[in-house]
Amino acid sequence: MPKGKGPQGKRITLKVAKNSIRVAFNGRRRLDLSKMGIATFPKCILELADVEELDLSRNMLRKIPNIIEKFQNLMWLDLHSNQLDELPPAIGTLKNLTYLNLCNNKLTTKGLPEELTLLRNLRTLNLGLNCLETIPTTLGTLRELIELGLFDNSLTLIPKSIKKLPKLERLNVKRNPLPEFAKEDEPIDTVKRIESLYLVEKKDLCNSCLEMCQGERDELHKLEDVTPGPSKRPSFSSLTTPNSTALDNQEEW
């Protein structure tokens, strides 16, 4: 590997790419290059730029080049679980996109281009599991958004323009240091609980460990045998109509 360069990854040929085209349940053609160990955007797939869906998730991509603009038919783009720290401005030319998954990358607020707000048909945007400290208020212009994932970032504020998106149904902001989600200190649980349980056979234990386990088991059996005894309150079966005082104090009565 050349000094200073990242992993080379797997080289994707046009033949491999053509064999990776699938027809999705909705009839769209999906170029599925997920989990292929790709570290560099394969330029050969420009020959297949007329597909409606592109899956490059779970690879080692560090950069998406501006030639992504060639995929003008794209409605669905999955880039999750790569090593992206920024998006190209050309992402804003994909005007037909309705789904964009950028989860589990290294995206920073600076790495989100202003052109992202040009994706006016976007309905699902996942930015969870990144390195975002703030969310651009301009994302509030994505008026068609139904689902927005912002979980597992470093956000301390959600812009009002995001909260007021007219069609937003699902907003996931879990595991962010947001003040409105700060909880009071939970009471300390003093009960000792088992976190791990290991099962072994007797033959695998030394004599001292076996004796200790058998002793603990015998103690548990003793506890199982302890059942609540009968009430010690005296019973007077011949008393048929005791008054309320006598009922609690029959012996004196």
Short mmCIF file of the C-alpha atoms (twelve columns), coordinates in Angstrom:
data_MODEL
# 
_entry.id   MODEL 
# 
loop_
_atom_site.group_PDB 
_atom_site.id 
_atom_site.type_symbol 
_atom_site.label_atom_id 
_atom_site.label_alt_id 
_atom_site.label_comp_id 
_atom_site.label_asym_id 
_atom_site.label_seq_id 
_atom_site.Cartn_x 
_atom_site.Cartn_y 
_atom_site.Cartn_z 
_atom_site.pdbx_PDB_model_num 
ATOM 1   C CA . MET A 1   0.000   0.000   0.000   1 
ATOM 2   C CA . PRO A 2   1.495   3.404   -0.982  1 
ATOM 3   C CA . LYS A 3   2.512   5.545   1.945   1 
ATOM 4   C CA . GLY A 4   -0.116  8.028   3.073   1 
ATOM 5   C CA . LYS A 5   -2.942  6.431   1.159   1 
ATOM 6   C CA . GLY A 6   -5.909  4.603   2.568   1 
ATOM 7   C CA . PRO A 7   -6.956  1.069   1.741   1 
ATOM 8   C CA . GLN A 8   -7.198  0.361   -1.973  1 
ATOM 9   C CA . GLY A 9   -10.272 -1.799  -1.642  1 
ATOM 10  C CA . LYS A 10  -11.775 -4.034  -4.269  1 
ATOM 11  C CA . ARG A 11  -11.763 -3.013  -7.914  1 
ATOM 12  C CA . ILE A 12  -15.189 -3.132  -9.504  1 
ATOM 13  C CA . THR A 13  -15.390 -3.866  -13.216 1 
ATOM 14  C CA . LEU A 14  -18.257 -2.978  -15.511 1 
ATOM 15  C CA . LYS A 15  -19.090 -6.671  -15.825 1 
ATOM 16  C CA . VAL A 16  -19.357 -7.045  -12.053 1 
ATOM 17  C CA . ALA A 17  -21.500 -3.926  -11.879 1 
ATOM 18  C CA . LYS A 18  -23.866 -5.129  -14.605 1 
ATOM 19  C CA . ASN A 19  -24.308 -8.422  -12.761 1 
ATOM 20  C CA . SER A 20  -25.174 -6.467  -9.619  1 
ATOM 21  C CA . ILE A 21  -28.286 -4.851  -11.048 1 
ATOM 22  C CA . ARG A 22  -31.469 -6.045  -9.381  1 
ATOM 23  C CA . VAL A 23  -35.086 -5.187  -10.003 1 
ATOM 24  C CA . ALA A 24  -36.627 -3.907  -6.778  1 
ATOM 25  C CA . PHE A 25  -40.160 -4.817  -5.659  1 
ATOM 26  C CA . ASN A 26  -41.368 -1.458  -6.993  1 
ATOM 27  C CA . GLY A 27  -40.013 -2.206  -10.467 1 
ATOM 28  C CA . ARG A 28  -37.025 0.099   -10.186 1 
ATOM 29  C CA . ARG A 29  -33.571 -1.068  -11.190 1 
ATOM 30  C CA . ARG A 30  -31.162 -1.112  -8.284  1 
ATOM 31  C CA . LEU A 31  -27.389 -1.230  -8.700  1 
ATOM 32  C CA . ASP A 32  -26.402 -3.088  -5.543  1 
ATOM 33  C CA . LEU A 33  -22.689 -2.714  -4.776  1 
ATOM 34  C CA . SER A 34  -23.037 -2.980  -0.999  1 
ATOM 35  C CA . LYS A 35  -20.555 -4.952  1.114   1 
ATOM 36  C CA . MET A 36  -17.981 -5.216  -1.682  1 
ATOM 37  C CA . GLY A 37  -14.994 -3.639  0.055   1 
ATOM 38  C CA . ILE A 38  -14.997 -0.632  -2.282  1 
ATOM 39  C CA . ALA A 39  -12.710 2.215   -1.187  1 
ATOM 40  C CA . THR A 40  -12.919 4.406   -4.302  1 
ATOM 41  C CA . PHE A 41  -16.023 5.365   -6.236  1 
ATOM 42  C CA . PRO A 42  -15.969 3.073   -9.296  1 
ATOM 43  C CA . LYS A 43  -16.102 5.276   -12.399 1 
ATOM 44  C CA . CYS A 44  -17.115 2.328   -14.562 1 
ATOM 45  C CA . ILE A 45  -20.640 2.513   -13.128 1 
ATOM 46  C CA . LEU A 46  -21.173 5.747   -15.044 1 
ATOM 47  C CA . GLU A 47  -22.118 3.413   -17.881 1 
ATOM 48  C CA . LEU A 48  -25.114 2.433   -15.723 1 
ATOM 49  C CA . ALA A 49  -26.072 5.930   -14.650 1 
ATOM 50  C CA . ASP A 50  -29.666 5.465   -15.786 1 
ATOM 51  C CA . VAL A 51  -30.573 3.239   -12.791 1 
ATOM 52  C CA . GLU A 52  -33.177 4.513   -10.345 1 
ATOM 53  C CA . GLU A 53  -31.516 3.146   -7.207  1 
ATOM 54  C CA . LEU A 54  -27.875 2.915   -6.114  1 
ATOM 55  C CA . ASP A 55  -26.623 1.029   -3.062  1 
ATOM 56  C CA . LEU A 56  -23.001 1.666   -2.068  1 
ATOM 57  C CA . SER A 57  -23.531 0.986   1.637   1 
ATOM 58  C CA . ARG A 58  -21.178 -0.924  3.928   1 
ATOM 59  C CA . ASN A 59  -18.007 -0.210  1.991   1 
ATOM 60  C CA . MET A 60  -14.906 1.880   2.716   1 
ATOM 61  C CA . LEU A 61  -15.697 4.963   0.647   1 
ATOM 62  C CA . ARG A 62  -14.046 8.162   1.857   1 
ATOM 63  C CA . LYS A 63  -15.353 10.421  -0.882  1 
ATOM 64  C CA . ILE A 64  -18.239 10.692  -3.318  1 
ATOM 65  C CA . PRO A 65  -17.065 12.586  -6.425  1 
ATOM 66  C CA . ASN A 66  -19.058 15.248  -8.230  1 
ATOM 67  C CA . ILE A 67  -19.644 12.829  -11.088 1 
ATOM 68  C CA . ILE A 68  -22.511 11.518  -8.978  1 
ATOM 69  C CA . GLU A 69  -24.479 14.178  -10.854 1 
ATOM 70  C CA . LYS A 70  -24.555 11.807  -13.856 1 
ATOM 71  C CA . PHE A 71  -27.139 9.687   -12.022 1 
ATOM 72  C CA . GLN A 72  -30.055 11.980  -12.772 1 
ATOM 73  C CA . ASN A 73  -32.641 9.196   -12.556 1 
ATOM 74  C CA . LEU A 74  -31.734 8.324   -8.974  1 
ATOM 75  C CA . MET A 75  -34.662 8.214   -6.568  1 
ATOM 76  C CA . TRP A 76  -32.962 6.094   -3.891  1 
ATOM 77  C CA . LEU A 77  -29.347 6.406   -2.706  1 
ATOM 78  C CA . ASP A 78  -27.845 4.403   0.150   1 
ATOM 79  C CA . LEU A 79  -24.366 5.382   1.370   1 
ATOM 80  C CA . HIS A 80  -24.600 4.243   4.975   1 
ATOM 81  C CA . SER A 81  -21.677 2.632   6.818   1 
ATOM 82  C CA . ASN A 82  -18.788 4.130   4.882   1 
ATOM 83  C CA . GLN A 83  -16.100 6.616   5.934   1 
ATOM 84  C CA . LEU A 84  -17.488 9.780   4.371   1 
ATOM 85  C CA . ASP A 85  -16.697 13.062  6.114   1 
ATOM 86  C CA . GLU A 86  -18.292 15.291  3.494   1 
ATOM 87  C CA . LEU A 87  -20.694 15.284  0.556   1 
ATOM 88  C CA . PRO A 88  -20.054 16.840  -2.847  1 
ATOM 89  C CA . PRO A 89  -22.053 19.916  -3.872  1 
ATOM 90  C CA . ALA A 90  -23.236 17.913  -6.897  1 
ATOM 91  C CA . ILE A 91  -25.495 15.911  -4.565  1 
ATOM 92  C CA . GLY A 92  -27.951 18.783  -4.943  1 
ATOM 93  C CA . THR A 93  -28.426 18.027  -8.656  1 
ATOM 94  C CA . LEU A 94  -30.174 14.725  -7.924  1 
ATOM 95  C CA . LYS A 95  -33.580 16.356  -7.913  1 
ATOM 96  C CA . ASN A 96  -35.507 13.062  -8.097  1 
ATOM 97  C CA . LEU A 97  -34.105 11.688  -4.847  1 
ATOM 98  C CA . THR A 98  -36.764 10.693  -2.325  1 
ATOM 99  C CA . TYR A 99  -34.527 8.535   -0.101  1 
ATOM 100 C CA . LEU A 100 -30.982 9.335   1.095   1 
ATOM 101 C CA . ASN A 101 -29.254 7.233   3.745   1 
ATOM 102 C CA . LEU A 102 -25.992 8.681   5.104   1 
ATOM 103 C CA . CYS A 103 -26.063 6.914   8.463   1 
ATOM 104 C CA . ASN A 104 -22.893 5.643   10.164  1 
ATOM 105 C CA . ASN A 105 -20.273 7.779   8.451   1 
ATOM 106 C CA . LYS A 106 -17.963 10.548  9.678   1 
ATOM 107 C CA . LEU A 107 -19.965 13.499  8.415   1 
ATOM 108 C CA . THR A 108 -19.470 16.846  10.138  1 
ATOM 109 C CA . THR A 109 -21.687 19.898  9.920   1 
ATOM 110 C CA . LYS A 110 -19.102 21.509  7.659   1 
ATOM 111 C CA . GLY A 111 -19.273 18.472  5.402   1 
ATOM 112 C CA . LEU A 112 -22.967 19.031  4.594   1 
ATOM 113 C CA . PRO A 113 -23.096 21.200  1.458   1 
ATOM 114 C CA . GLU A 114 -25.691 23.916  1.131   1 
ATOM 115 C CA . GLU A 115 -26.822 22.183  -2.062  1 
ATOM 116 C CA . LEU A 116 -28.358 19.447  0.072   1 
ATOM 117 C CA . THR A 117 -31.342 21.764  0.492   1 
ATOM 118 C CA . LEU A 118 -32.042 21.513  -3.258  1 
ATOM 119 C CA . LEU A 119 -33.354 17.966  -2.836  1 
ATOM 120 C CA . ARG A 120 -36.933 19.206  -2.600  1 
ATOM 121 C CA . ASN A 121 -38.488 15.766  -3.240  1 
ATOM 122 C CA . LEU A 122 -36.627 14.096  -0.379  1 
ATOM 123 C CA . ARG A 123 -38.916 12.165  1.957   1 
ATOM 124 C CA . THR A 124 -36.405 10.163  4.002   1 
ATOM 125 C CA . LEU A 125 -33.046 11.504  5.180   1 
ATOM 126 C CA . ASN A 126 -30.893 9.556   7.620   1 
ATOM 127 C CA . LEU A 127 -27.951 11.427  9.169   1 
ATOM 128 C CA . GLY A 128 -27.687 9.295   12.298  1 
ATOM 129 C CA . LEU A 129 -24.407 7.977   13.706  1 
ATOM 130 C CA . ASN A 130 -22.226 10.784  12.400  1 
ATOM 131 C CA . CYS A 131 -20.192 13.632  13.913  1 
ATOM 132 C CA . LEU A 132 -22.708 16.457  13.589  1 
ATOM 133 C CA . GLU A 133 -22.619 19.193  16.214  1 
ATOM 134 C CA . THR A 134 -25.272 21.372  14.603  1 
ATOM 135 C CA . ILE A 135 -27.939 20.980  11.923  1 
ATOM 136 C CA . PRO A 136 -28.225 23.678  9.247   1 
ATOM 137 C CA . THR A 137 -31.482 25.563  9.659   1 
ATOM 138 C CA . THR A 138 -31.758 25.527  5.860   1 
ATOM 139 C CA . LEU A 139 -32.734 21.860  6.002   1 
ATOM 140 C CA . GLY A 140 -36.102 23.245  6.970   1 
ATOM 141 C CA . THR A 141 -36.632 23.941  3.268   1 
ATOM 142 C CA . LEU A 142 -37.007 20.198  2.629   1 
ATOM 143 C CA . ARG A 143 -40.764 20.470  2.926   1 
ATOM 144 C CA . GLU A 144 -41.492 16.920  1.724   1 
ATOM 145 C CA . LEU A 145 -39.509 15.229  4.515   1 
ATOM 146 C CA . ILE A 146 -41.483 12.553  6.307   1 
ATOM 147 C CA . GLU A 147 -38.655 10.827  8.178   1 
ATOM 148 C CA . LEU A 148 -35.452 12.399  9.527   1 
ATOM 149 C CA . GLY A 149 -32.782 10.502  11.460  1 
ATOM 150 C CA . LEU A 150 -30.402 12.572  13.609  1 
ATOM 151 C CA . PHE A 151 -29.660 10.033  16.335  1 
ATOM 152 C CA . ASP A 152 -26.208 9.387   17.820  1 
ATOM 153 C CA . ASN A 153 -24.599 12.704  16.996  1 
ATOM 154 C CA . SER A 154 -23.406 15.589  19.187  1 
ATOM 155 C CA . LEU A 155 -26.406 17.853  18.727  1 
ATOM 156 C CA . THR A 156 -27.391 20.263  21.480  1 
ATOM 157 C CA . LEU A 157 -30.151 21.995  19.542  1 
ATOM 158 C CA . ILE A 158 -32.747 21.046  16.935  1 
ATOM 159 C CA . PRO A 159 -33.661 24.088  14.808  1 
ATOM 160 C CA . LYS A 160 -37.284 25.185  14.897  1 
ATOM 161 C CA . SER A 161 -37.338 25.044  11.106  1 
ATOM 162 C CA . ILE A 162 -36.765 21.282  11.396  1 
ATOM 163 C CA . LYS A 163 -39.401 20.751  14.073  1 
ATOM 164 C CA . LYS A 164 -41.973 22.644  12.031  1 
ATOM 165 C CA . LEU A 165 -41.562 20.687  8.801   1 
ATOM 166 C CA . PRO A 166 -45.182 20.228  7.653   1 
ATOM 167 C CA . LYS A 167 -45.040 16.547  6.667   1 
ATOM 168 C CA . LEU A 168 -42.517 15.286  9.218   1 
ATOM 169 C CA . GLU A 169 -43.852 12.175  10.974  1 
ATOM 170 C CA . ARG A 170 -40.712 10.604  12.442  1 
ATOM 171 C CA . LEU A 171 -37.836 12.584  13.942  1 
ATOM 172 C CA . ASN A 172 -35.228 10.447  15.690  1 
ATOM 173 C CA . VAL A 173 -32.870 12.502  17.869  1 
ATOM 174 C CA . LYS A 174 -32.017 9.822   20.430  1 
ATOM 175 C CA . ARG A 175 -28.625 9.771   22.134  1 
ATOM 176 C CA . ASN A 176 -27.781 13.423  21.550  1 
ATOM 177 C CA . PRO A 177 -26.831 15.806  24.398  1 
ATOM 178 C CA . LEU A 178 -30.042 17.776  23.989  1 
ATOM 179 C CA . PRO A 179 -31.110 19.778  27.080  1 
ATOM 180 C CA . GLU A 180 -34.776 18.841  26.658  1 
ATOM 181 C CA . PHE A 181 -33.857 15.188  26.995  1 
ATOM 182 C CA . ALA A 182 -31.657 15.601  30.057  1 
ATOM 183 C CA . LYS A 183 -32.882 13.312  32.816  1 
ATOM 184 C CA . GLU A 184 -32.670 13.757  36.536  1 
ATOM 185 C CA . ASP A 185 -30.199 11.569  38.312  1 
ATOM 186 C CA . GLU A 186 -31.752 8.155   38.538  1 
ATOM 187 C CA . PRO A 187 -31.918 6.542   42.002  1 
ATOM 188 C CA . ILE A 188 -29.141 4.123   42.709  1 
ATOM 189 C CA . ASP A 189 -30.240 0.530   42.464  1 
ATOM 190 C CA . THR A 190 -28.747 -1.214  45.470  1 
ATOM 191 C CA . VAL A 191 -29.886 -4.669  44.399  1 
ATOM 192 C CA . LYS A 192 -27.013 -6.782  43.171  1 
ATOM 193 C CA . ARG A 193 -27.872 -8.190  39.772  1 
ATOM 194 C CA . ILE A 194 -26.280 -10.825 37.613  1 
ATOM 195 C CA . GLU A 195 -24.790 -9.367  34.435  1 
ATOM 196 C CA . SER A 196 -23.235 -12.560 33.074  1 
ATOM 197 C CA . LEU A 197 -24.111 -16.198 33.584  1 
ATOM 198 C CA . TYR A 198 -21.708 -18.942 32.621  1 
ATOM 199 C CA . LEU A 199 -22.815 -22.580 32.503  1 
ATOM 200 C CA . VAL A 200 -20.256 -25.351 32.976  1 
ATOM 201 C CA . GLU A 201 -20.366 -29.063 33.627  1 
ATOM 202 C CA . LYS A 202 -19.261 -30.584 36.921  1 
ATOM 203 C CA . LYS A 203 -16.348 -32.347 35.281  1 
ATOM 204 C CA . ASP A 204 -14.892 -28.984 34.248  1 
ATOM 205 C CA . LEU A 205 -14.679 -27.678 37.844  1 
ATOM 206 C CA . CYS A 206 -11.892 -28.176 40.344  1 
ATOM 207 C CA . ASN A 207 -12.820 -29.686 43.720  1 
ATOM 208 C CA . SER A 208 -12.858 -26.370 45.605  1 
ATOM 209 C CA . CYS A 209 -15.039 -24.677 42.970  1 
ATOM 210 C CA . LEU A 210 -17.367 -27.654 42.869  1 
ATOM 211 C CA . GLU A 211 -17.797 -27.589 46.658  1 
ATOM 212 C CA . MET A 212 -18.485 -23.850 46.585  1 
ATOM 213 C CA . CYS A 213 -21.107 -24.240 43.834  1 
ATOM 214 C CA . GLN A 214 -22.783 -27.102 45.639  1 
ATOM 215 C CA . GLY A 215 -22.903 -25.030 48.820  1 
ATOM 216 C CA . GLU A 216 -24.529 -22.122 46.978  1 
ATOM 217 C CA . ARG A 217 -27.002 -24.510 45.415  1 
ATOM 218 C CA . ASP A 218 -27.929 -25.968 48.793  1 
ATOM 219 C CA . GLU A 219 -28.545 -22.462 50.134  1 
ATOM 220 C CA . LEU A 220 -30.888 -21.762 47.222  1 
ATOM 221 C CA . HIS A 221 -32.773 -24.984 47.920  1 
ATOM 222 C CA . LYS A 222 -33.224 -23.920 51.532  1 
ATOM 223 C CA . LEU A 223 -34.726 -20.645 50.382  1 
ATOM 224 C CA . GLU A 224 -37.091 -22.510 48.062  1 
ATOM 225 C CA . ASP A 225 -38.310 -24.607 51.001  1 
ATOM 226 C CA . VAL A 226 -39.159 -21.555 53.050  1 
ATOM 227 C CA . THR A 227 -42.859 -20.816 52.535  1 
ATOM 228 C CA . PRO A 228 -45.048 -18.373 54.453  1 
ATOM 229 C CA . GLY A 229 -46.449 -20.098 57.534  1 
ATOM 230 C CA . PRO A 230 -50.057 -19.957 58.692  1 
ATOM 231 C CA . SER A 231 -51.236 -16.806 60.381  1 
ATOM 232 C CA . LYS A 232 -50.567 -16.676 64.132  1 
ATOM 233 C CA . ARG A 233 -53.804 -14.820 64.752  1 
ATOM 234 C CA . PRO A 234 -55.993 -16.986 66.997  1 
ATOM 235 C CA . SER A 235 -59.111 -18.441 65.465  1 
ATOM 236 C CA . PHE A 236 -62.401 -18.706 67.350  1 
ATOM 237 C CA . SER A 237 -64.755 -20.707 65.240  1 
ATOM 238 C CA . SER A 238 -67.558 -20.587 67.815  1 
ATOM 239 C CA . LEU A 239 -67.772 -16.812 67.523  1 
ATOM 240 C CA . THR A 240 -70.285 -16.239 64.771  1 
ATOM 241 C CA . THR A 241 -71.117 -12.558 65.065  1 
ATOM 242 C CA . PRO A 242 -68.162 -10.652 66.477  1 
ATOM 243 C CA . ASN A 243 -68.337 -6.904  66.320  1 
ATOM 244 C CA . SER A 244 -65.641 -4.907  64.486  1 
ATOM 245 C CA . THR A 245 -63.558 -4.477  67.622  1 
ATOM 246 C CA . ALA A 246 -63.693 -8.130  68.549  1 
ATOM 247 C CA . LEU A 247 -62.727 -9.134  65.031  1 
ATOM 248 C CA . ASP A 248 -59.296 -7.572  65.507  1 
ATOM 249 C CA . ASN A 249 -58.963 -8.473  69.127  1 
ATOM 250 C CA . GLN A 250 -60.839 -11.715 69.565  1 
ATOM 251 C CA . GLU A 251 -58.646 -13.008 72.330  1 
ATOM 252 C CA . GLU A 252 -59.547 -10.142 74.664  1 
ATOM 253 C CA . TRP A 253 -63.170 -10.206 73.628  1 
# 
